[in-house]
Every structure is written in structure tokens, then in C-alpha cells.
GROMACS .gro file of C-alpha atoms in nm:
model
  378
    1UNK     CA    1   8.168  11.210   7.744
    2UNK     CA    2   7.820  11.106   7.831
    3UNK     CA    3   7.724  10.739   7.910
    4UNK     CA    4   7.338  10.681   7.959
    5UNK     CA    5   7.371  10.428   8.244
    6UNK     CA    6   7.219  10.359   8.579
    7UNK     CA    7   7.413  10.546   8.855
    8UNK     CA    8   7.676  10.327   9.047
    9UNK     CA    9   7.641  10.273   9.417
   10UNK     CA   10   7.993  10.269   9.597
   11UNK     CA   11   8.027  10.036   9.902
   12UNK     CA   12   8.324  10.009  10.161
   13UNK     CA   13   8.395   9.642  10.203
   14UNK     CA   14   8.464   9.473  10.524
   15UNK     CA   15   8.341   9.118  10.514
   16UNK     CA   16   8.517   8.822  10.322
   17UNK     CA   17   8.234   8.782  10.091
   18UNK     CA   18   8.260   9.116   9.967
   19UNK     CA   19   8.643   9.118   9.948
   20UNK     CA   20   8.602   8.792   9.729
   21UNK     CA   21   8.398   8.988   9.504
   22UNK     CA   22   8.666   9.260   9.476
   23UNK     CA   23   8.925   8.997   9.396
   24UNK     CA   24   8.707   8.830   9.134
   25UNK     CA   25   8.571   9.126   8.951
   26UNK     CA   26   8.845   9.134   8.680
   27UNK     CA   27   8.721   8.803   8.560
   28UNK     CA   28   8.406   8.956   8.422
   29UNK     CA   29   8.579   9.277   8.287
   30UNK     CA   30   8.854   9.093   8.097
   31UNK     CA   31   8.691   8.767   7.972
   32UNK     CA   32   8.721   8.881   7.634
   33UNK     CA   33   9.043   9.042   7.625
   34UNK     CA   34   9.312   8.778   7.489
   35UNK     CA   35   9.635   8.970   7.659
   36UNK     CA   36   9.495   8.971   8.016
   37UNK     CA   37   9.663   8.707   8.218
   38UNK     CA   38   9.442   8.617   8.519
   39UNK     CA   39   9.660   8.643   8.859
   40UNK     CA   40   9.625   8.357   9.129
   41UNK     CA   41   9.325   8.466   9.342
   42UNK     CA   42   9.501   8.332   9.651
   43UNK     CA   43   9.776   8.575   9.577
   44UNK     CA   44   9.548   8.863   9.517
   45UNK     CA   45   9.366   8.754   9.843
   46UNK     CA   46   9.691   8.808  10.026
   47UNK     CA   47   9.744   9.150   9.866
   48UNK     CA   48   9.409   9.304   9.952
   49UNK     CA   49   9.391   9.157  10.314
   50UNK     CA   50   9.734   9.283  10.384
   51UNK     CA   51   9.958   8.946  10.403
   52UNK     CA   52  10.282   9.002  10.249
   53UNK     CA   53  10.183   9.350  10.165
   54UNK     CA   54  10.442   9.630  10.278
   55UNK     CA   55  10.200   9.928  10.146
   56UNK     CA   56   9.907   9.815  10.389
   57UNK     CA   57  10.143   9.765  10.665
   58UNK     CA   58  10.254  10.136  10.645
   59UNK     CA   59   9.915  10.295  10.712
   60UNK     CA   60   9.534  10.281  10.654
   61UNK     CA   61   9.353  10.156  10.371
   62UNK     CA   62   9.021  10.072  10.232
   63UNK     CA   63   8.852   9.866   9.951
   64UNK     CA   64   8.554  10.017   9.760
   65UNK     CA   65   8.326   9.826   9.512
   66UNK     CA   66   8.111   9.996   9.253
   67UNK     CA   67   7.759   9.815   9.183
   68UNK     CA   68   7.475   9.853   8.974
   69UNK     CA   69   7.182   9.650   9.149
   70UNK     CA   70   7.361   9.303   9.235
   71UNK     CA   71   7.635   9.348   8.963
   72UNK     CA   72   7.978   9.468   9.041
   73UNK     CA   73   8.101   9.725   8.777
   74UNK     CA   74   8.421   9.882   8.934
   75UNK     CA   75   8.666   9.856   9.219
   76UNK     CA   76   8.943  10.066   9.384
   77UNK     CA   77   9.184  10.051   9.704
   78UNK     CA   78   9.255  10.381   9.866
   79UNK     CA   79   9.548  10.393  10.081
   80UNK     CA   80   9.807  10.614  10.286
   81UNK     CA   81  10.197  10.514  10.323
   82UNK     CA   82  10.236  10.714  10.640
   83UNK     CA   83  10.597  10.576  10.655
   84UNK     CA   84  10.697  10.746  10.298
   85UNK     CA   85  10.494  11.063  10.393
   86UNK     CA   86  10.705  11.102  10.709
   87UNK     CA   87  11.039  11.040  10.524
   88UNK     CA   88  10.922  11.265  10.235
   89UNK     CA   89  10.756  11.547  10.455
   90UNK     CA   90  10.427  11.538  10.264
   91UNK     CA   91  10.056  11.447  10.257
   92UNK     CA   92  10.005  11.199   9.971
   93UNK     CA   93   9.739  10.910   9.929
   94UNK     CA   94   9.710  10.681   9.664
   95UNK     CA   95   9.464  10.452   9.469
   96UNK     CA   96   9.534  10.107   9.351
   97UNK     CA   97   9.383   9.808   9.196
   98UNK     CA   98   9.147  10.038   9.001
   99UNK     CA   99   8.895   9.868   8.752
  100UNK     CA  100   8.584   9.994   8.589
  101UNK     CA  101   8.344   9.898   8.314
  102UNK     CA  102   8.270  10.262   8.242
  103UNK     CA  103   8.314  10.633   8.298
  104UNK     CA  104   8.044  10.704   8.532
  105UNK     CA  105   8.143  10.396   8.771
  106UNK     CA  106   8.507  10.536   8.737
  107UNK     CA  107   8.419  10.869   8.841
  108UNK     CA  108   8.221  10.738   9.152
  109UNK     CA  109   8.493  10.530   9.231
  110UNK     CA  110   8.769  10.796   9.227
  111UNK     CA  111   8.544  11.042   9.379
  112UNK     CA  112   8.484  10.827   9.680
  113UNK     CA  113   8.878  10.740   9.698
  114UNK     CA  114   8.949  11.105   9.693
  115UNK     CA  115   8.696  11.188   9.968
  116UNK     CA  116   8.818  10.909  10.200
  117UNK     CA  117   9.179  11.020  10.150
  118UNK     CA  118   9.070  11.407  10.224
  119UNK     CA  119   8.922  11.311  10.552
  120UNK     CA  120   9.239  11.170  10.657
  121UNK     CA  121   9.453  11.490  10.580
  122UNK     CA  122   9.588  11.397  10.244
  123UNK     CA  123   9.646  11.678   9.988
  124UNK     CA  124   9.720  11.474   9.661
  125UNK     CA  125   9.597  11.158   9.534
  126UNK     CA  126   9.825  10.962   9.304
  127UNK     CA  127   9.812  10.636   9.122
  128UNK     CA  128   9.774  10.356   9.029
  129UNK     CA  129  10.047  10.251   9.279
  130UNK     CA  130  10.134   9.891   9.358
  131UNK     CA  131  10.031   9.775   9.698
  132UNK     CA  132  10.310   9.499   9.710
  133UNK     CA  133  10.572   9.752   9.579
  134UNK     CA  134  10.617   9.552   9.267
  135UNK     CA  135  10.583   9.638   8.906
  136UNK     CA  136  10.282   9.415   8.883
  137UNK     CA  137  10.017   9.715   8.973
  138UNK     CA  138  10.240  10.007   8.939
  139UNK     CA  139  10.125  10.267   8.695
  140UNK     CA  140   9.869  10.276   8.401
  141UNK     CA  141   9.956  10.090   8.072
  142UNK     CA  142   9.927  10.374   7.826
  143UNK     CA  143  10.125  10.225   7.524
  144UNK     CA  144  10.191   9.868   7.428
  145UNK     CA  145   9.871   9.690   7.452
  146UNK     CA  146   9.922   9.437   7.169
  147UNK     CA  147  10.188   9.237   7.375
  148UNK     CA  148  10.067   9.035   7.676
  149UNK     CA  149  10.233   9.152   7.993
  150UNK     CA  150  10.524   8.949   8.145
  151UNK     CA  151  10.548   8.855   8.487
  152UNK     CA  152  10.476   9.141   8.742
  153UNK     CA  153  10.401   9.391   8.445
  154UNK     CA  154  10.082   9.578   8.485
  155UNK     CA  155   9.796   9.560   8.248
  156UNK     CA  156   9.469   9.747   8.163
  157UNK     CA  157   9.246   9.815   7.866
  158UNK     CA  158   9.351  10.145   7.674
  159UNK     CA  159   9.026  10.338   7.772
  160UNK     CA  160   9.136  10.341   8.134
  161UNK     CA  161   9.371  10.645   8.053
  162UNK     CA  162   9.044  10.844   7.923
  163UNK     CA  163   8.859  10.758   8.234
  164UNK     CA  164   9.136  10.869   8.481
  165UNK     CA  165   9.210  11.181   8.289
  166UNK     CA  166   8.834  11.278   8.252
  167UNK     CA  167   8.813  11.264   8.654
  168UNK     CA  168   9.054  11.547   8.664
  169UNK     CA  169   9.388  11.341   8.694
  170UNK     CA  170   9.718  11.433   8.503
  171UNK     CA  171  10.026  11.227   8.447
  172UNK     CA  172  10.327  11.320   8.667
  173UNK     CA  173  10.539  11.381   8.376
  174UNK     CA  174  10.784  11.093   8.423
  175UNK     CA  175  10.645  10.771   8.235
  176UNK     CA  176  10.817  10.441   8.333
  177UNK     CA  177  10.955  10.262   8.038
  178UNK     CA  178  10.985   9.880   7.958
  179UNK     CA  179  11.228   9.726   7.727
  180UNK     CA  180  11.248   9.367   7.589
  181UNK     CA  181  11.552   9.203   7.470
  182UNK     CA  182  11.573   8.929   7.208
  183UNK     CA  183  11.857   8.686   7.299
  184UNK     CA  184  12.078   8.651   6.997
  185UNK     CA  185  12.175   8.313   6.887
  186UNK     CA  186  12.547   8.421   6.920
  187UNK     CA  187  12.679   8.662   7.156
  188UNK     CA  188  12.891   8.907   6.960
  189UNK     CA  189  13.278   8.874   7.022
  190UNK     CA  190  13.343   9.247   7.076
  191UNK     CA  191  13.077   9.231   7.360
  192UNK     CA  192  13.272   8.952   7.523
  193UNK     CA  193  13.595   9.116   7.478
  194UNK     CA  194  13.462   9.458   7.609
  195UNK     CA  195  13.323   9.300   7.932
  196UNK     CA  196  13.622   9.109   8.011
  197UNK     CA  197  13.827   9.442   7.963
  198UNK     CA  198  13.601   9.626   8.192
  199UNK     CA  199  13.606   9.360   8.454
  200UNK     CA  200  13.999   9.326   8.455
  201UNK     CA  201  14.034   9.721   8.434
  202UNK     CA  202  13.800   9.807   8.716
  203UNK     CA  203  13.857   9.497   8.919
  204UNK     CA  204  13.507   9.331   8.962
  205UNK     CA  205  13.338   8.992   8.890
  206UNK     CA  206  12.970   8.874   8.850
  207UNK     CA  207  12.865   8.569   9.030
  208UNK     CA  208  12.560   8.364   9.011
  209UNK     CA  209  12.344   8.387   9.306
  210UNK     CA  210  12.381   8.111   9.583
  211UNK     CA  211  12.010   8.068   9.699
  212UNK     CA  212  12.134   7.845   9.982
  213UNK     CA  213  12.306   8.151  10.133
  214UNK     CA  214  11.998   8.358  10.084
  215UNK     CA  215  12.031   8.609  10.366
  216UNK     CA  216  12.383   8.688  10.247
  217UNK     CA  217  12.241   8.773   9.912
  218UNK     CA  218  11.960   8.978  10.052
  219UNK     CA  219  12.207   9.175  10.267
  220UNK     CA  220  12.398   9.241   9.938
  221UNK     CA  221  12.088   9.349   9.789
  222UNK     CA  222  11.991   9.578  10.058
  223UNK     CA  223  12.350   9.751  10.060
  224UNK     CA  224  12.303   9.809   9.686
  225UNK     CA  225  11.958   9.946   9.690
  226UNK     CA  226  12.040  10.171   9.990
  227UNK     CA  227  12.320  10.319   9.770
  228UNK     CA  228  12.163  10.304   9.439
  229UNK     CA  229  11.782  10.370   9.446
  230UNK     CA  230  11.691  10.711   9.302
  231UNK     CA  231  11.476  10.923   9.494
  232UNK     CA  232  11.143  10.804   9.345
  233UNK     CA  233  10.820  10.986   9.484
  234UNK     CA  234  10.629  10.677   9.561
  235UNK     CA  235  10.921  10.432   9.685
  236UNK     CA  236  11.222  10.422   9.946
  237UNK     CA  237  11.460  10.147   9.974
  238UNK     CA  238  11.317   9.851  10.117
  239UNK     CA  239  11.408   9.738  10.483
  240UNK     CA  240  11.576   9.385  10.529
  241UNK     CA  241  11.252   9.247  10.682
  242UNK     CA  242  11.042   9.365  10.359
  243UNK     CA  243  11.331   9.210  10.153
  244UNK     CA  244  11.282   8.894  10.327
  245UNK     CA  245  10.918   8.895  10.288
  246UNK     CA  246  10.981   8.968   9.899
  247UNK     CA  247  11.231   8.657   9.904
  248UNK     CA  248  10.955   8.413  10.063
  249UNK     CA  249  10.711   8.536   9.795
  250UNK     CA  250  10.936   8.487   9.508
  251UNK     CA  251  11.159   8.180   9.610
  252UNK     CA  252  10.896   7.935   9.487
  253UNK     CA  253  10.969   8.060   9.128
  254UNK     CA  254  11.308   8.191   9.167
  255UNK     CA  255  11.597   8.026   8.964
  256UNK     CA  256  11.957   8.107   9.043
  257UNK     CA  257  12.049   8.088   8.685
  258UNK     CA  258  11.872   8.426   8.623
  259UNK     CA  259  11.989   8.599   8.941
  260UNK     CA  260  12.347   8.763   8.947
  261UNK     CA  261  12.549   8.963   9.200
  262UNK     CA  262  12.850   9.186   9.090
  263UNK     CA  263  13.123   9.215   9.334
  264UNK     CA  264  13.467   9.397   9.349
  265UNK     CA  265  13.753   9.152   9.360
  266UNK     CA  266  13.737   9.237   9.730
  267UNK     CA  267  13.391   9.101   9.782
  268UNK     CA  268  13.207   9.429   9.820
  269UNK     CA  269  12.867   9.399   9.651
  270UNK     CA  270  12.814   9.665   9.372
  271UNK     CA  271  12.528   9.532   9.153
  272UNK     CA  272  12.225   9.313   9.169
  273UNK     CA  273  12.021   9.171   8.878
  274UNK     CA  274  11.728   8.966   8.981
  275UNK     CA  275  11.541   8.782   8.685
  276UNK     CA  276  11.266   8.536   8.717
  277UNK     CA  277  11.106   8.282   8.459
  278UNK     CA  278  10.816   8.455   8.304
  279UNK     CA  279  10.541   8.249   8.491
  280UNK     CA  280  10.266   8.471   8.318
  281UNK     CA  281  10.311   8.197   8.027
  282UNK     CA  282  10.191   7.962   8.298
  283UNK     CA  283   9.935   8.162   8.463
  284UNK     CA  284   9.765   8.238   8.132
  285UNK     CA  285   9.654   7.867   8.159
  286UNK     CA  286   9.540   7.851   8.522
  287UNK     CA  287   9.252   8.079   8.534
  288UNK     CA  288   9.331   8.209   8.880
  289UNK     CA  289   9.358   7.876   9.076
  290UNK     CA  290   9.584   7.569   9.122
  291UNK     CA  291   9.265   7.367   9.188
  292UNK     CA  292   9.167   7.097   9.101
  293UNK     CA  293   9.372   7.059   8.769
  294UNK     CA  294   9.598   7.386   8.807
  295UNK     CA  295   9.892   7.202   8.960
  296UNK     CA  296   9.905   6.960   8.655
  297UNK     CA  297   9.890   7.249   8.427
  298UNK     CA  298  10.156   7.445   8.626
  299UNK     CA  299  10.410   7.153   8.603
  300UNK     CA  300  10.331   7.110   8.217
  301UNK     CA  301  10.340   7.446   8.112
  302UNK     CA  302  10.654   7.583   8.312
  303UNK     CA  303  10.865   7.339   8.105
  304UNK     CA  304  10.756   7.567   7.809
  305UNK     CA  305  10.864   7.903   7.957
  306UNK     CA  306  11.089   8.071   7.708
  307UNK     CA  307  11.120   8.428   7.847
  308UNK     CA  308  11.266   8.587   8.165
  309UNK     CA  309  11.147   8.903   8.355
  310UNK     CA  310  11.423   9.109   8.514
  311UNK     CA  311  11.252   9.240   8.808
  312UNK     CA  312  11.534   9.409   9.006
  313UNK     CA  313  11.846   9.586   8.855
  314UNK     CA  314  12.103   9.822   9.056
  315UNK     CA  315  12.436   9.925   9.032
  316UNK     CA  316  12.581  10.165   9.284
  317UNK     CA  317  12.646  10.514   9.165
  318UNK     CA  318  13.021  10.499   9.179
  319UNK     CA  319  13.020  10.195   8.942
  320UNK     CA  320  12.747  10.295   8.718
  321UNK     CA  321  12.986  10.392   8.415
  322UNK     CA  322  13.199  10.088   8.427
  323UNK     CA  323  13.004   9.837   8.231
  324UNK     CA  324  12.876   9.650   8.542
  325UNK     CA  325  12.530   9.632   8.406
  326UNK     CA  326  12.673   9.493   8.062
  327UNK     CA  327  12.858   9.234   8.251
  328UNK     CA  328  12.555   9.123   8.450
  329UNK     CA  329  12.345   9.107   8.142
  330UNK     CA  330  12.622   8.900   7.973
  331UNK     CA  331  12.594   8.639   8.216
  332UNK     CA  332  12.214   8.636   8.208
  333UNK     CA  333  12.244   8.606   7.814
  334UNK     CA  334  12.471   8.303   7.877
  335UNK     CA  335  12.232   8.126   8.116
  336UNK     CA  336  11.956   8.225   7.866
  337UNK     CA  337  12.119   8.043   7.587
  338UNK     CA  338  12.187   7.729   7.795
  339UNK     CA  339  11.819   7.725   7.921
  340UNK     CA  340  11.651   7.800   7.570
  341UNK     CA  341  11.537   8.130   7.671
  342UNK     CA  342  11.472   8.359   7.377
  343UNK     CA  343  11.338   8.679   7.543
  344UNK     CA  344  11.411   8.916   7.813
  345UNK     CA  345  11.189   9.181   7.958
  346UNK     CA  346  11.358   9.457   8.170
  347UNK     CA  347  11.247   9.615   8.488
  348UNK     CA  348  11.086   9.945   8.432
  349UNK     CA  349  11.306  10.271   8.392
  350UNK     CA  350  11.167  10.636   8.430
  351UNK     CA  351  11.171  10.840   8.124
  352UNK     CA  352  11.393  11.099   8.280
  353UNK     CA  353  11.680  10.860   8.378
  354UNK     CA  354  11.869  10.895   8.045
  355UNK     CA  355  12.168  10.692   8.148
  356UNK     CA  356  11.962  10.390   8.235
  357UNK     CA  357  11.749  10.426   7.907
  358UNK     CA  358  12.085  10.443   7.734
  359UNK     CA  359  12.211  10.132   7.894
  360UNK     CA  360  11.879   9.953   7.825
  361UNK     CA  361  11.918  10.028   7.456
  362UNK     CA  362  12.291   9.966   7.454
  363UNK     CA  363  12.226   9.597   7.544
  364UNK     CA  364  11.985   9.558   7.284
  365UNK     CA  365  11.658   9.682   7.432
  366UNK     CA  366  11.374   9.768   7.227
  367UNK     CA  367  11.092   9.978   7.401
  368UNK     CA  368  10.754   9.793   7.401
  369UNK     CA  369  10.554   9.919   7.702
  370UNK     CA  370  10.490  10.251   7.878
  371UNK     CA  371  10.319  10.326   8.210
  372UNK     CA  372  10.199  10.638   8.369
  373UNK     CA  373  10.140  10.759   8.708
  374UNK     CA  374   9.851  11.013   8.751
  375UNK     CA  375   9.794  11.275   9.030
  376UNK     CA  376   9.532  11.521   9.135
  377UNK     CA  377   9.538  11.780   9.411
  378UNK     CA  378   9.263  11.740   9.677
   0.00000   0.00000   0.00000
């Protein structure tokens, strides 16, 4: 692929002024894209400066900007998760927050990122990863471009896959799949009966989360994730400190009607479902800022939210074939009926996880987006 353009120069960023250009670059690249949802600039600033950012607290990182003359044409973050490398016994580095207007700029950005990682002993470069451990920037969208992203769903133009693959990267072989669920006007009687039977047969219940007892609920989530999280290449179960940080970040938009904990009749936590109102329906109208009119728009448009994004869904292994997920989704569906919610977007599931993909389809999910993580030997 040949593009006749001026070569891009790459700079590592250190000043607040330069980091602001890094944050604001997507506004120029996506201004004609009707599906792009501008993030809050203040939130992106916190991410790239390390505030509320677990990945950047686990190792070194660098921000790079591609420029032609005075115009910014691309960006990338290079980072190393030393904590994860120590646990997994490997030398991986990552790229994140990748954006580029064309292939030559993409090549120079990734080349610079790879050299930075190589100098620090990394043997593989993977990405894009999420710097804040959410789905928001994890993986490259490779299918499902016609539908705007829900809250904490990654988004990019279709040609980014060509850019990254042309730079020598290949998919890691296990795409992440996203399903959405239309809420039926009436919950079928057979589902109600089956869930009630499972709860009685196996001795468990589903409780609405009590956000006034936040630490208790976080302890439940921590124990469930410790037991249930698969050995994913780029994640390990979060610490309680990281969960408390996540809770502080999400609490302003959290709604207990969409958060459920499954417990045995003896009170042992066995499953957790965390759904959030799809605030991307609000962010779409804010253009990245709450000032001067953003607060008024937020208050107006949040009343019109008609979708939920399931952000976390785990069931401990010994309970995974006992309809616990179905029971939590049933309570979520009931809440959606009460609140006028028409659509639920599920948390992403790796393609190789056949049981969870079967569950997603079993509760009415339809595949609507596919994300890919790339890697390259260094």
C-alpha cells in the first residue's frame, strides 16, 4: 500500500500542552464519523496522566504523537505491565490509544512504540489494550461498525485493521465478542418457571446490590472474580484497592437497579452482574466537555437513556451450570421493564469460551461486534 505523503515526525510527549494535543486528536480524525462518541476530555486526561489508571501504575509508559509540520496526525501510548509480566513470567509490552490518519503515520508510530519496548527488554508487543482495564479501549473493532458503541465499548474506523496488519501484526487468535439483547415486551413464562426451579433446586437467590454497603458488595465481587476470572493473557483479577478505584469512578453513573449479586441461601457470593445505564447516549451530545452547557445537556439526555451496558459478569466455576447467569439476567430484564430500557449490551466474551457464548445466545443475545487484539514479536 503506497501513500504519497510527507513523512511524519514522532515526538515523545512530556508537557501538559503536548498531552492536551494527544487527548484532543480524535476530534479532528472522527469529526465526520456519525458513530463516534466523544469521551469526556477530563476523563481522558486522567487516563493518560495516570490518575485512576491501574495499568500505568504497574510500570513505565510513554506517549507519542505523530506530526506533519504543526498538524498532529496520529498518537499511541506504549506501556509495560510489570506486575502482569511477573505473574505470567514473560516479557510483553503493549500499545494503547492508537489513532492515525494514514498508514505511513501508523507505521512510524508503531515502529517507535516497538523500539521503546525493545529497549526495556520486551519480546512481544500486543494491543490495543485498555489503559484503565475496562472494555473501553480493549481490542480493535473489526466487525460491527454500523452501530454506535455502547458505554465502555471500543470504537475505531474499519481501516485501522489494515494499518496494524500492514505493520506486521497478527491477531492473537481469540477475538472478543459482544452481544446485544432486545428486552422482550413480556418475559416468557417458561423462563420464569425454569429460573425459579433452579433457585429452589440449587439453593441460591439473586439480590439487588446495596450501594450503601459498597465495601461489602466489592468484597463479594472480589471473591467471585478471584475464583471465576479465566487466565486471560492481558488481565489478572483486580485487587480490592483497584476495585475501590473502579467503584469511585463508576459510582456517579451507577444505578442499583442494574447491579445484582447471586448468593447461596447461606449468603456465600457466587455471581455478580454489573450493568450501567448507557451514558454514551448522553456523551454523544456533550462533545467532550461539561462546560458551559454540558451539565444541562447531561441532565436532559440522561432521562432519555433506553439501554444498559453490562460491564461485569462472573459466576464462580462450581455454579456455572446451575442457571445463575440466567437468574441474574432475569432480574435485570425485570428492572429494564420497570425503567423503560429496550436494549442490553453484554460484556465481551472471548470466542474460545464456548460455554459463555452459549449462555449469551441462550438469554437472547445477538452477536453485533467483534474485537481483535494483535501481537508482534520484537
